[in-house]
């Protein structure tokens, strides 16, 4: 499809415009018909689309935070819907008194979590200028490193290994960068599933503390986007309590990235109350309703505790011309239609409705893992959620040239991959390619069978 990049001297006809739009739409995936098994997205619920469209023409602006304080005059209806939507999700995650807002997505939510952590730790220590270290898993979403860069905490620097570059290079002569060199973001190893190592967390905190660092932002993932592993938030919280007692003057802020798992974990009984705000040490949570929550973009949420610490007072700048003392958001203006879509979908689905979706996706993920496990050349990782990660069995550090799926195959199924250490416990070890399939509600067992057939054909061509 060829689009013009120049401003038109005269307006075009609707027919011309919609012909171009139709061509663009044809180049996008259709979750209902495409063999798409890599993306954490699906078709939004019908009621969410109806609610979004219902409010779109009136164009409400939900600028500022509506769980506390005033907002822009004239949009009280969608502000109330946002308050309810945020409160419902907070209740789902185990909190009562909260503040927060609907964000464009997880990246902004995680940036806000790190920002709030930075400001809180500066207030607690009375020191704005001393170093602050972020402790998180090597599987943490890139937005955590982006937050550190945007907020001036760390530069995103990587080093490369010639050995791994030679193995994984597709004759592009590019270096495979996998040694993280950021001084203020410490990427920790995990267990074999991808859950953060609590022992490494304590050891690295002690290391930085011995060098004078007393401010720590800890970020856990409740469903990392590559393996779907759910960090043990309860154990991390207990470790923080222990470190507070043992490291005099050290302060901690615990942020949870539940952008993927936030609409999965609460509906799985095996996690009980060991997630998100059920853990008392948790200060803030990022969650995306536009993934497993099945609402349209933008449907991210940033939620934090509102208690005697008055965390809301640490966010925002004075506005002046907009009602309310400060704007506690990063993006400012936001579509009120998103609040309507969230409210309508949550109320329509209810706990039981989401539970049925999650259990169906988990059953399909189990089926996918079983089918993959029957293939000789595939190594399947255990999965906590409806993300199934796997590797090629003959892609090992001792192999001179790493086998790879073709670009055509990866494009056809939208297969997501990245290189990670062969030994997850060593974040600086030699790497292997890791692939993942995300089993959303549009992925049926029949779709899994189609994927397995395509994968088997690809493996035959790779011999």
Short mmCIF file of C-alpha atoms in Angstrom, two decimals:
data_model
loop_
_atom_site.label_atom_id
_atom_site.label_comp_id
_atom_site.label_asym_id
_atom_site.label_seq_id
_atom_site.Cartn_x
_atom_site.Cartn_y
_atom_site.Cartn_z
CA UNK A 1 0.00 0.00 0.00
CA UNK A 2 1.39 3.40 -1.00
CA UNK A 3 0.33 6.39 1.09
CA UNK A 4 1.15 10.01 0.39
CA UNK A 5 3.32 11.79 2.93
CA UNK A 6 2.49 15.27 1.75
CA UNK A 7 -0.23 17.63 2.91
CA UNK A 8 -3.03 17.60 0.29
CA UNK A 9 -3.57 20.94 -1.49
CA UNK A 10 -7.30 20.18 -1.64
CA UNK A 11 -9.41 17.85 0.41
CA UNK A 12 -10.01 14.38 -1.05
CA UNK A 13 -13.35 12.69 -1.50
CA UNK A 14 -14.60 10.28 1.15
CA UNK A 15 -14.31 7.47 -1.40
CA UNK A 16 -10.61 8.20 -1.93
CA UNK A 17 -9.96 8.51 1.78
CA UNK A 18 -11.75 5.29 2.68
CA UNK A 19 -10.03 3.44 -0.13
CA UNK A 20 -6.72 4.35 1.51
CA UNK A 21 -8.08 3.45 4.94
CA UNK A 22 -9.33 0.11 3.64
CA UNK A 23 -5.90 -0.66 2.25
CA UNK A 24 -4.35 0.14 5.61
CA UNK A 25 -6.88 -2.05 7.40
CA UNK A 26 -6.09 -4.96 5.08
CA UNK A 27 -2.45 -4.80 6.15
CA UNK A 28 -3.36 -5.15 9.84
CA UNK A 29 -3.92 -8.51 11.46
CA UNK A 30 -7.43 -9.78 12.08
CA UNK A 31 -7.44 -11.70 15.36
CA UNK A 32 -10.54 -13.63 14.32
CA UNK A 33 -9.02 -14.99 11.10
CA UNK A 34 -5.23 -14.66 11.26
CA UNK A 35 -2.90 -17.34 12.60
CA UNK A 36 -1.61 -14.93 15.24
CA UNK A 37 -0.14 -16.52 18.32
CA UNK A 38 2.47 -14.03 19.53
CA UNK A 39 0.67 -10.84 20.52
CA UNK A 40 -0.90 -10.12 23.95
CA UNK A 41 -3.96 -8.63 22.25
CA UNK A 42 -7.35 -9.75 21.03
CA UNK A 43 -10.62 -8.33 19.71
CA UNK A 44 -12.23 -6.14 22.40
CA UNK A 45 -15.51 -7.23 23.95
CA UNK A 46 -18.56 -6.06 21.99
CA UNK A 47 -19.89 -4.01 24.90
CA UNK A 48 -16.57 -2.20 25.29
CA UNK A 49 -16.68 -1.09 21.65
CA UNK A 50 -20.30 0.03 22.02
CA UNK A 51 -19.50 2.02 25.17
CA UNK A 52 -16.42 3.59 23.59
CA UNK A 53 -18.38 4.65 20.51
CA UNK A 54 -21.25 5.95 22.67
CA UNK A 55 -18.97 8.57 24.23
CA UNK A 56 -16.66 9.21 21.29
CA UNK A 57 -18.76 11.86 19.56
CA UNK A 58 -19.06 14.00 22.70
CA UNK A 59 -15.24 13.87 22.98
CA UNK A 60 -14.87 13.97 26.79
CA UNK A 61 -11.45 14.87 28.19
CA UNK A 62 -10.61 13.07 31.45
CA UNK A 63 -7.57 15.23 32.18
CA UNK A 64 -6.13 14.97 35.74
CA UNK A 65 -6.75 12.31 38.41
CA UNK A 66 -10.36 11.73 39.45
CA UNK A 67 -9.93 9.37 42.39
CA UNK A 68 -8.95 12.48 44.37
CA UNK A 69 -9.46 16.19 43.81
CA UNK A 70 -11.30 18.06 41.11
CA UNK A 71 -11.15 17.65 37.35
CA UNK A 72 -11.97 19.69 34.28
CA UNK A 73 -15.51 21.10 34.37
CA UNK A 74 -18.05 19.60 32.01
CA UNK A 75 -16.96 15.95 32.09
CA UNK A 76 -18.29 14.79 35.45
CA UNK A 77 -19.93 11.71 33.95
CA UNK A 78 -16.83 10.11 32.49
CA UNK A 79 -14.79 11.22 35.52
CA UNK A 80 -17.21 9.25 37.72
CA UNK A 81 -16.93 6.25 35.40
CA UNK A 82 -13.14 6.39 35.71
CA UNK A 83 -13.33 6.56 39.50
CA UNK A 84 -15.51 3.47 39.51
CA UNK A 85 -13.33 1.58 37.03
CA UNK A 86 -10.15 2.31 39.00
CA UNK A 87 -11.85 1.37 42.28
CA UNK A 88 -13.14 -1.91 40.84
CA UNK A 89 -9.68 -2.93 39.66
CA UNK A 90 -8.14 -1.90 42.99
CA UNK A 91 -10.69 -4.09 44.75
CA UNK A 92 -9.77 -6.97 42.42
CA UNK A 93 -6.10 -6.48 43.32
CA UNK A 94 -6.70 -6.32 47.08
CA UNK A 95 -6.66 -2.60 47.90
CA UNK A 96 -9.24 -0.30 49.44
CA UNK A 97 -7.92 3.27 49.76
CA UNK A 98 -6.24 4.09 46.46
CA UNK A 99 -5.49 6.77 43.91
CA UNK A 100 -4.81 6.31 40.23
CA UNK A 101 -5.91 6.90 36.67
CA UNK A 102 -6.40 5.30 33.26
CA UNK A 103 -3.17 5.57 31.27
CA UNK A 104 -2.30 5.05 27.59
CA UNK A 105 -0.71 1.75 28.60
CA UNK A 106 1.83 -0.09 30.69
CA UNK A 107 4.82 2.00 29.68
CA UNK A 108 3.36 5.17 31.20
CA UNK A 109 2.07 3.22 34.20
CA UNK A 110 5.54 1.82 34.89
CA UNK A 111 7.20 5.20 34.39
CA UNK A 112 4.77 6.64 36.94
CA UNK A 113 5.55 3.80 39.35
CA UNK A 114 9.28 4.52 39.17
CA UNK A 115 8.64 8.28 39.42
CA UNK A 116 6.52 7.82 42.53
CA UNK A 117 9.18 5.55 43.99
CA UNK A 118 11.91 8.09 43.33
CA UNK A 119 9.95 10.92 44.94
CA UNK A 120 8.87 8.84 47.93
CA UNK A 121 12.41 7.62 48.64
CA UNK A 122 13.76 11.16 48.37
CA UNK A 123 11.16 12.31 50.88
CA UNK A 124 11.86 9.42 53.27
CA UNK A 125 15.63 9.92 53.24
CA UNK A 126 15.53 13.71 52.97
CA UNK A 127 18.02 13.38 50.12
CA UNK A 128 17.18 14.23 46.51
CA UNK A 129 20.68 13.78 45.14
CA UNK A 130 22.01 10.46 46.43
CA UNK A 131 21.85 7.47 44.04
CA UNK A 132 18.72 5.35 43.74
CA UNK A 133 18.97 1.77 42.45
CA UNK A 134 16.22 -0.18 40.68
CA UNK A 135 16.26 -3.91 41.40
CA UNK A 136 14.25 -6.04 38.98
CA UNK A 137 14.32 -9.22 36.93
CA UNK A 138 16.11 -9.55 33.60
CA UNK A 139 12.62 -10.36 32.22
CA UNK A 140 11.24 -6.99 33.37
CA UNK A 141 9.51 -5.01 30.64
CA UNK A 142 11.77 -2.53 28.85
CA UNK A 143 9.63 0.32 30.19
CA UNK A 144 11.37 -0.07 33.57
CA UNK A 145 14.71 0.74 31.94
CA UNK A 146 12.98 3.48 29.95
CA UNK A 147 11.63 4.96 33.17
CA UNK A 148 15.13 5.01 34.65
CA UNK A 149 16.42 6.81 31.55
CA UNK A 150 13.56 9.34 31.35
CA UNK A 151 13.84 10.13 35.08
CA UNK A 152 17.60 10.57 35.00
CA UNK A 153 18.33 7.55 37.19
CA UNK A 154 20.31 5.52 34.68
CA UNK A 155 21.57 5.37 31.10
CA UNK A 156 20.48 2.34 29.11
CA UNK A 157 23.82 0.78 28.19
CA UNK A 158 24.52 -2.72 26.90
CA UNK A 159 27.63 -4.68 26.07
CA UNK A 160 28.05 -7.52 23.59
CA UNK A 161 29.68 -10.92 23.48
CA UNK A 162 31.51 -11.87 20.28
CA UNK A 163 30.79 -15.56 20.84
CA UNK A 164 27.01 -15.06 21.06
CA UNK A 165 27.05 -12.54 18.22
CA UNK A 166 28.72 -15.08 15.92
CA UNK A 167 26.24 -17.80 16.91
CA UNK A 168 23.08 -15.75 16.51
CA UNK A 169 24.06 -13.40 13.69
CA UNK A 170 22.16 -13.79 10.40
CA UNK A 171 25.13 -12.55 8.36
CA UNK A 172 24.21 -8.99 9.27
CA UNK A 173 27.44 -8.55 11.18
CA UNK A 174 25.55 -7.04 14.09
CA UNK A 175 26.56 -7.53 17.68
CA UNK A 176 24.13 -9.29 20.01
CA UNK A 177 23.98 -6.95 22.99
CA UNK A 178 23.03 -8.78 26.14
CA UNK A 179 25.34 -7.61 28.94
CA UNK A 180 23.55 -4.85 30.80
CA UNK A 181 25.89 -2.07 31.88
CA UNK A 182 23.45 0.34 33.49
CA UNK A 183 24.83 1.33 36.88
CA UNK A 184 21.50 2.09 38.58
CA UNK A 185 19.28 -0.67 37.16
CA UNK A 186 20.29 -4.10 38.40
CA UNK A 187 18.80 -6.88 36.26
CA UNK A 188 18.58 -10.02 38.38
CA UNK A 189 18.50 -13.69 37.50
CA UNK A 190 15.42 -15.87 37.85
CA UNK A 191 14.40 -19.46 38.38
CA UNK A 192 13.90 -21.80 35.41
CA UNK A 193 10.41 -20.40 34.74
CA UNK A 194 11.44 -16.74 34.85
CA UNK A 195 10.46 -15.76 38.42
CA UNK A 196 12.79 -13.25 40.07
CA UNK A 197 15.43 -14.69 42.41
CA UNK A 198 14.69 -13.37 45.90
CA UNK A 199 18.16 -14.46 47.03
CA UNK A 200 19.79 -12.41 44.27
CA UNK A 201 17.53 -9.50 45.19
CA UNK A 202 18.80 -9.53 48.77
CA UNK A 203 22.42 -10.07 47.73
CA UNK A 204 22.44 -7.20 45.21
CA UNK A 205 20.68 -4.85 47.63
CA UNK A 206 23.35 -5.65 50.22
CA UNK A 207 26.07 -5.06 47.61
CA UNK A 208 24.76 -1.59 46.72
CA UNK A 209 24.11 -0.76 50.38
CA UNK A 210 27.76 -1.57 51.19
CA UNK A 211 28.67 1.12 48.66
CA UNK A 212 26.49 3.78 50.22
CA UNK A 213 23.18 3.31 48.38
CA UNK A 214 20.14 3.64 50.65
CA UNK A 215 17.29 4.14 48.17
CA UNK A 216 15.87 1.10 46.38
CA UNK A 217 12.98 0.75 43.94
CA UNK A 218 12.05 -2.92 43.59
CA UNK A 219 9.94 -3.93 40.57
CA UNK A 220 8.31 -7.35 40.30
CA UNK A 221 6.40 -8.76 37.33
CA UNK A 222 3.10 -10.51 37.84
CA UNK A 223 3.19 -12.13 34.43
CA UNK A 224 6.32 -11.09 32.54
CA UNK A 225 5.65 -10.62 28.86
CA UNK A 226 8.16 -13.25 27.64
CA UNK A 227 7.58 -16.35 29.79
CA UNK A 228 4.43 -15.31 31.65
CA UNK A 229 6.14 -16.09 34.95
CA UNK A 230 4.56 -14.56 38.05
CA UNK A 231 7.15 -13.31 40.52
CA UNK A 232 6.49 -14.29 44.12
CA UNK A 233 5.40 -10.87 45.31
CA UNK A 234 4.76 -12.14 48.84
CA UNK A 235 8.33 -13.42 49.21
CA UNK A 236 9.72 -10.19 47.76
CA UNK A 237 7.65 -8.16 50.22
CA UNK A 238 8.90 -10.25 53.13
CA UNK A 239 12.48 -9.80 51.91
CA UNK A 240 11.97 -6.03 51.85
CA UNK A 241 10.69 -6.10 55.43
CA UNK A 242 13.75 -8.11 56.44
CA UNK A 243 16.16 -5.75 54.63
CA UNK A 244 14.55 -2.71 56.22
CA UNK A 245 15.32 -4.21 59.62
CA UNK A 246 18.89 -5.22 58.75
CA UNK A 247 20.05 -2.26 56.62
CA UNK A 248 19.95 0.85 58.79
CA UNK A 249 18.69 3.90 56.93
CA UNK A 250 17.74 1.95 53.78
CA UNK A 251 14.36 2.72 52.22
CA UNK A 252 12.40 0.64 49.73
CA UNK A 253 9.52 1.20 47.31
CA UNK A 254 7.80 -1.84 45.75
CA UNK A 255 6.11 -1.47 42.36
CA UNK A 256 4.27 -4.31 40.60
CA UNK A 257 4.11 -4.61 36.83
CA UNK A 258 0.87 -6.56 36.38
CA UNK A 259 0.19 -5.22 32.90
CA UNK A 260 -0.28 -8.71 31.53
CA UNK A 261 -1.13 -10.81 34.57
CA UNK A 262 -3.39 -8.31 36.31
CA UNK A 263 -6.46 -9.64 34.50
CA UNK A 264 -5.32 -13.26 34.84
CA UNK A 265 -3.81 -13.84 38.29
CA UNK A 266 -6.88 -12.75 40.35
CA UNK A 267 -8.97 -15.39 38.58
CA UNK A 268 -6.58 -18.27 39.25
CA UNK A 269 -6.99 -19.77 42.70
CA UNK A 270 -3.41 -21.04 42.99
CA UNK A 271 -2.05 -17.55 43.63
CA UNK A 272 -4.46 -17.08 46.54
CA UNK A 273 -3.76 -13.65 48.06
CA UNK A 274 -0.06 -13.52 47.25
CA UNK A 275 -0.26 -10.85 44.57
CA UNK A 276 -0.49 -7.10 44.12
CA UNK A 277 -2.03 -5.08 46.97
CA UNK A 278 -2.76 -8.22 48.98
CA UNK A 279 0.94 -7.96 49.87
CA UNK A 280 1.25 -5.08 52.38
CA UNK A 281 4.69 -3.97 51.14
CA UNK A 282 3.33 -3.23 47.63
CA UNK A 283 3.06 0.51 46.99
CA UNK A 284 1.87 0.76 43.37
CA UNK A 285 0.63 -1.41 40.51
CA UNK A 286 0.55 -1.08 36.72
CA UNK A 287 -2.17 -3.04 34.90
CA UNK A 288 -3.53 -3.12 31.34
CA UNK A 289 -7.21 -3.70 30.69
CA UNK A 290 -6.55 -3.71 26.93
CA UNK A 291 -4.83 -7.10 27.13
CA UNK A 292 -6.75 -9.83 28.97
CA UNK A 293 -9.32 -7.26 30.13
CA UNK A 294 -10.59 -7.07 26.52
CA UNK A 295 -11.19 -3.32 26.32
CA UNK A 296 -9.95 -1.09 23.46
CA UNK A 297 -6.70 0.83 23.62
CA UNK A 298 -5.95 2.91 25.62
CA UNK A 299 -6.81 0.91 28.74
CA UNK A 300 -3.76 1.00 30.99
CA UNK A 301 -4.06 1.84 34.68
CA UNK A 302 -1.68 3.16 37.31
CA UNK A 303 -2.92 2.57 40.87
CA UNK A 304 -1.18 3.35 44.15
CA UNK A 305 -2.02 3.26 47.83
CA UNK A 306 -3.54 6.31 49.48
CA UNK A 307 -2.66 6.16 53.17
CA UNK A 308 -0.94 8.25 55.83
CA UNK A 309 2.04 8.72 53.50
CA UNK A 310 -0.13 10.80 51.13
CA UNK A 311 1.66 9.58 48.01
CA UNK A 312 -0.64 11.65 45.78
CA UNK A 313 1.06 14.81 47.09
CA UNK A 314 4.34 13.62 45.57
CA UNK A 315 2.98 13.58 42.02
CA UNK A 316 2.11 16.33 39.62
CA UNK A 317 2.70 20.00 38.96
CA UNK A 318 0.47 23.00 39.66
CA UNK A 319 -1.93 23.63 36.79
CA UNK A 320 -3.62 26.93 37.52
CA UNK A 321 -6.23 27.09 34.78
CA UNK A 322 -7.56 23.54 35.30
CA UNK A 323 -9.55 22.84 38.52
CA UNK A 324 -7.59 20.93 41.13
CA UNK A 325 -4.25 21.63 42.77
CA UNK A 326 -1.99 19.47 40.60
CA UNK A 327 -2.14 17.10 37.65
CA UNK A 328 -1.10 13.67 38.95
CA UNK A 329 -0.83 12.12 35.48
CA UNK A 330 1.98 12.04 32.96
CA UNK A 331 -0.01 12.38 29.73
CA UNK A 332 -2.53 15.05 30.77
CA UNK A 333 -5.50 14.91 28.40
CA UNK A 334 -7.09 11.47 28.12
CA UNK A 335 -10.19 10.11 26.35
CA UNK A 336 -13.16 9.78 28.66
CA UNK A 337 -14.46 7.11 26.28
CA UNK A 338 -11.83 4.75 27.69
CA UNK A 339 -13.38 5.04 31.13
CA UNK A 340 -16.78 4.18 29.67
CA UNK A 341 -15.36 1.13 27.88
CA UNK A 342 -13.64 -0.12 31.04
CA UNK A 343 -16.70 0.42 33.23
CA UNK A 344 -19.06 -1.28 30.80
CA UNK A 345 -16.82 -4.31 30.26
CA UNK A 346 -16.08 -4.86 33.95
CA UNK A 347 -19.75 -4.61 34.86
CA UNK A 348 -20.83 -6.89 32.01
CA UNK A 349 -18.18 -9.58 32.58
CA UNK A 350 -18.11 -9.61 36.36
CA UNK A 351 -15.76 -11.89 38.26
CA UNK A 352 -17.32 -15.07 36.91
CA UNK A 353 -17.16 -13.89 33.30
CA UNK A 354 -13.45 -13.09 33.47
CA UNK A 355 -12.82 -16.31 35.37
CA UNK A 356 -14.37 -18.30 32.52
CA UNK A 357 -12.22 -16.49 29.94
CA UNK A 358 -9.04 -17.03 31.94
CA UNK A 359 -9.72 -20.71 32.61
CA UNK A 360 -10.49 -21.29 28.93
CA UNK A 361 -7.24 -19.58 27.91
CA UNK A 362 -5.27 -21.57 30.50
CA UNK A 363 -6.74 -24.85 29.23
CA UNK A 364 -5.74 -23.92 25.68
CA UNK A 365 -2.27 -22.91 26.87
CA UNK A 366 -1.92 -26.30 28.56
CA UNK A 367 -2.95 -27.95 25.30
CA UNK A 368 -0.38 -25.92 23.37
CA UNK A 369 2.36 -26.81 25.85
CA UNK A 370 1.43 -30.49 25.52
CA UNK A 371 1.55 -30.38 21.71
CA UNK A 372 4.88 -28.54 21.72
CA UNK A 373 6.27 -31.01 24.24
CA UNK A 374 5.57 -33.84 21.81
CA UNK A 375 7.98 -32.34 19.26
CA UNK A 376 11.57 -33.61 19.40
CA UNK A 377 13.28 -30.32 18.58
CA UNK A 378 11.28 -28.14 20.96
CA UNK A 379 11.98 -27.43 24.63
CA UNK A 380 8.92 -26.10 26.46
CA UNK A 381 9.20 -24.02 29.61
CA UNK A 382 6.70 -24.49 32.45
CA UNK A 383 4.09 -21.71 32.41
CA UNK A 384 2.34 -19.81 35.20
CA UNK A 385 -0.12 -18.02 32.91
CA UNK A 386 -1.46 -18.34 29.37
CA UNK A 387 1.92 -17.56 27.81
CA UNK A 388 3.93 -20.57 26.64
CA UNK A 389 7.65 -20.02 26.08
CA UNK A 390 9.81 -22.49 24.18
CA UNK A 391 13.25 -22.89 22.63
CA UNK A 392 14.82 -24.95 19.88
CA UNK A 393 16.48 -27.91 21.57
CA UNK A 394 19.51 -27.74 19.25
CA UNK A 395 20.11 -24.03 19.96
CA UNK A 396 22.69 -24.24 22.73
CA UNK A 397 25.75 -22.15 23.61
CA UNK A 398 28.06 -24.99 22.56
CA UNK A 399 26.52 -25.06 19.05
CA UNK A 400 28.67 -23.09 16.61
CA UNK A 401 25.76 -21.67 14.59
CA UNK A 402 22.36 -21.17 16.12
CA UNK A 403 19.38 -22.60 14.18
CA UNK A 404 16.59 -20.13 13.54
CA UNK A 405 13.07 -20.01 12.22
CA UNK A 406 12.69 -18.31 8.86
CA UNK A 407 11.48 -14.74 8.63
CA UNK A 408 8.47 -15.88 6.57
CA UNK A 409 7.34 -18.28 9.29
CA UNK A 410 7.81 -15.78 12.08
CA UNK A 411 5.86 -13.15 10.14
CA UNK A 412 3.06 -15.57 9.31
CA UNK A 413 2.32 -16.47 12.94
CA UNK A 414 3.67 -13.22 14.43
CA UNK A 415 6.07 -15.24 16.56
CA UNK A 416 7.78 -13.13 19.22
CA UNK A 417 11.37 -13.92 20.16
CA UNK A 418 14.40 -12.50 21.92
CA UNK A 419 17.72 -13.78 23.20
CA UNK A 420 18.02 -14.56 26.91
CA UNK A 421 20.68 -16.36 28.94
CA UNK A 422 20.65 -20.12 28.55
CA UNK A 423 20.83 -20.28 32.34
CA UNK A 424 18.17 -17.91 33.69
CA UNK A 425 19.96 -17.68 37.04
CA UNK A 426 22.92 -15.93 35.36
CA UNK A 427 21.76 -12.68 33.70
CA UNK A 428 25.18 -12.26 32.07
CA UNK A 429 25.51 -15.79 30.68
CA UNK A 430 25.67 -16.89 27.05
CA UNK A 431 22.31 -16.58 25.35
CA UNK A 432 19.78 -18.66 23.43
CA UNK A 433 16.75 -17.56 21.44
CA UNK A 434 13.51 -17.75 23.39
CA UNK A 435 10.14 -17.84 21.62
CA UNK A 436 6.71 -17.33 23.10
CA UNK A 437 3.09 -17.92 22.22
CA UNK A 438 0.39 -15.86 23.89
CA UNK A 439 -2.90 -17.71 24.20
CA UNK A 440 -5.57 -15.03 24.15
CA UNK A 441 -9.31 -15.68 23.92
CA UNK A 442 -9.25 -15.87 20.11
CA UNK A 443 -6.75 -18.77 20.21
CA UNK A 444 -8.68 -22.04 20.14
CA UNK A 445 -7.39 -25.62 20.18
CA UNK A 446 -8.06 -25.68 16.43
CA UNK A 447 -5.85 -22.60 16.04
CA UNK A 448 -3.18 -24.34 18.11
CA UNK A 449 -3.37 -27.37 15.80
CA UNK A 450 -2.89 -25.10 12.78
CA UNK A 451 0.13 -23.52 14.46
CA UNK A 452 1.64 -26.93 15.26
CA UNK A 453 1.25 -28.03 11.62
CA UNK A 454 2.95 -24.84 10.43
CA UNK A 455 5.69 -25.26 13.03
CA UNK A 456 6.30 -28.89 12.04
CA UNK A 457 6.62 -27.88 8.38
CA UNK A 458 9.09 -25.16 9.35
CA UNK A 459 11.16 -27.59 11.39
CA UNK A 460 11.30 -29.99 8.42
CA UNK A 461 12.67 -27.20 6.23
CA UNK A 462 15.30 -26.40 8.86
CA UNK A 463 16.83 -29.89 8.80
#
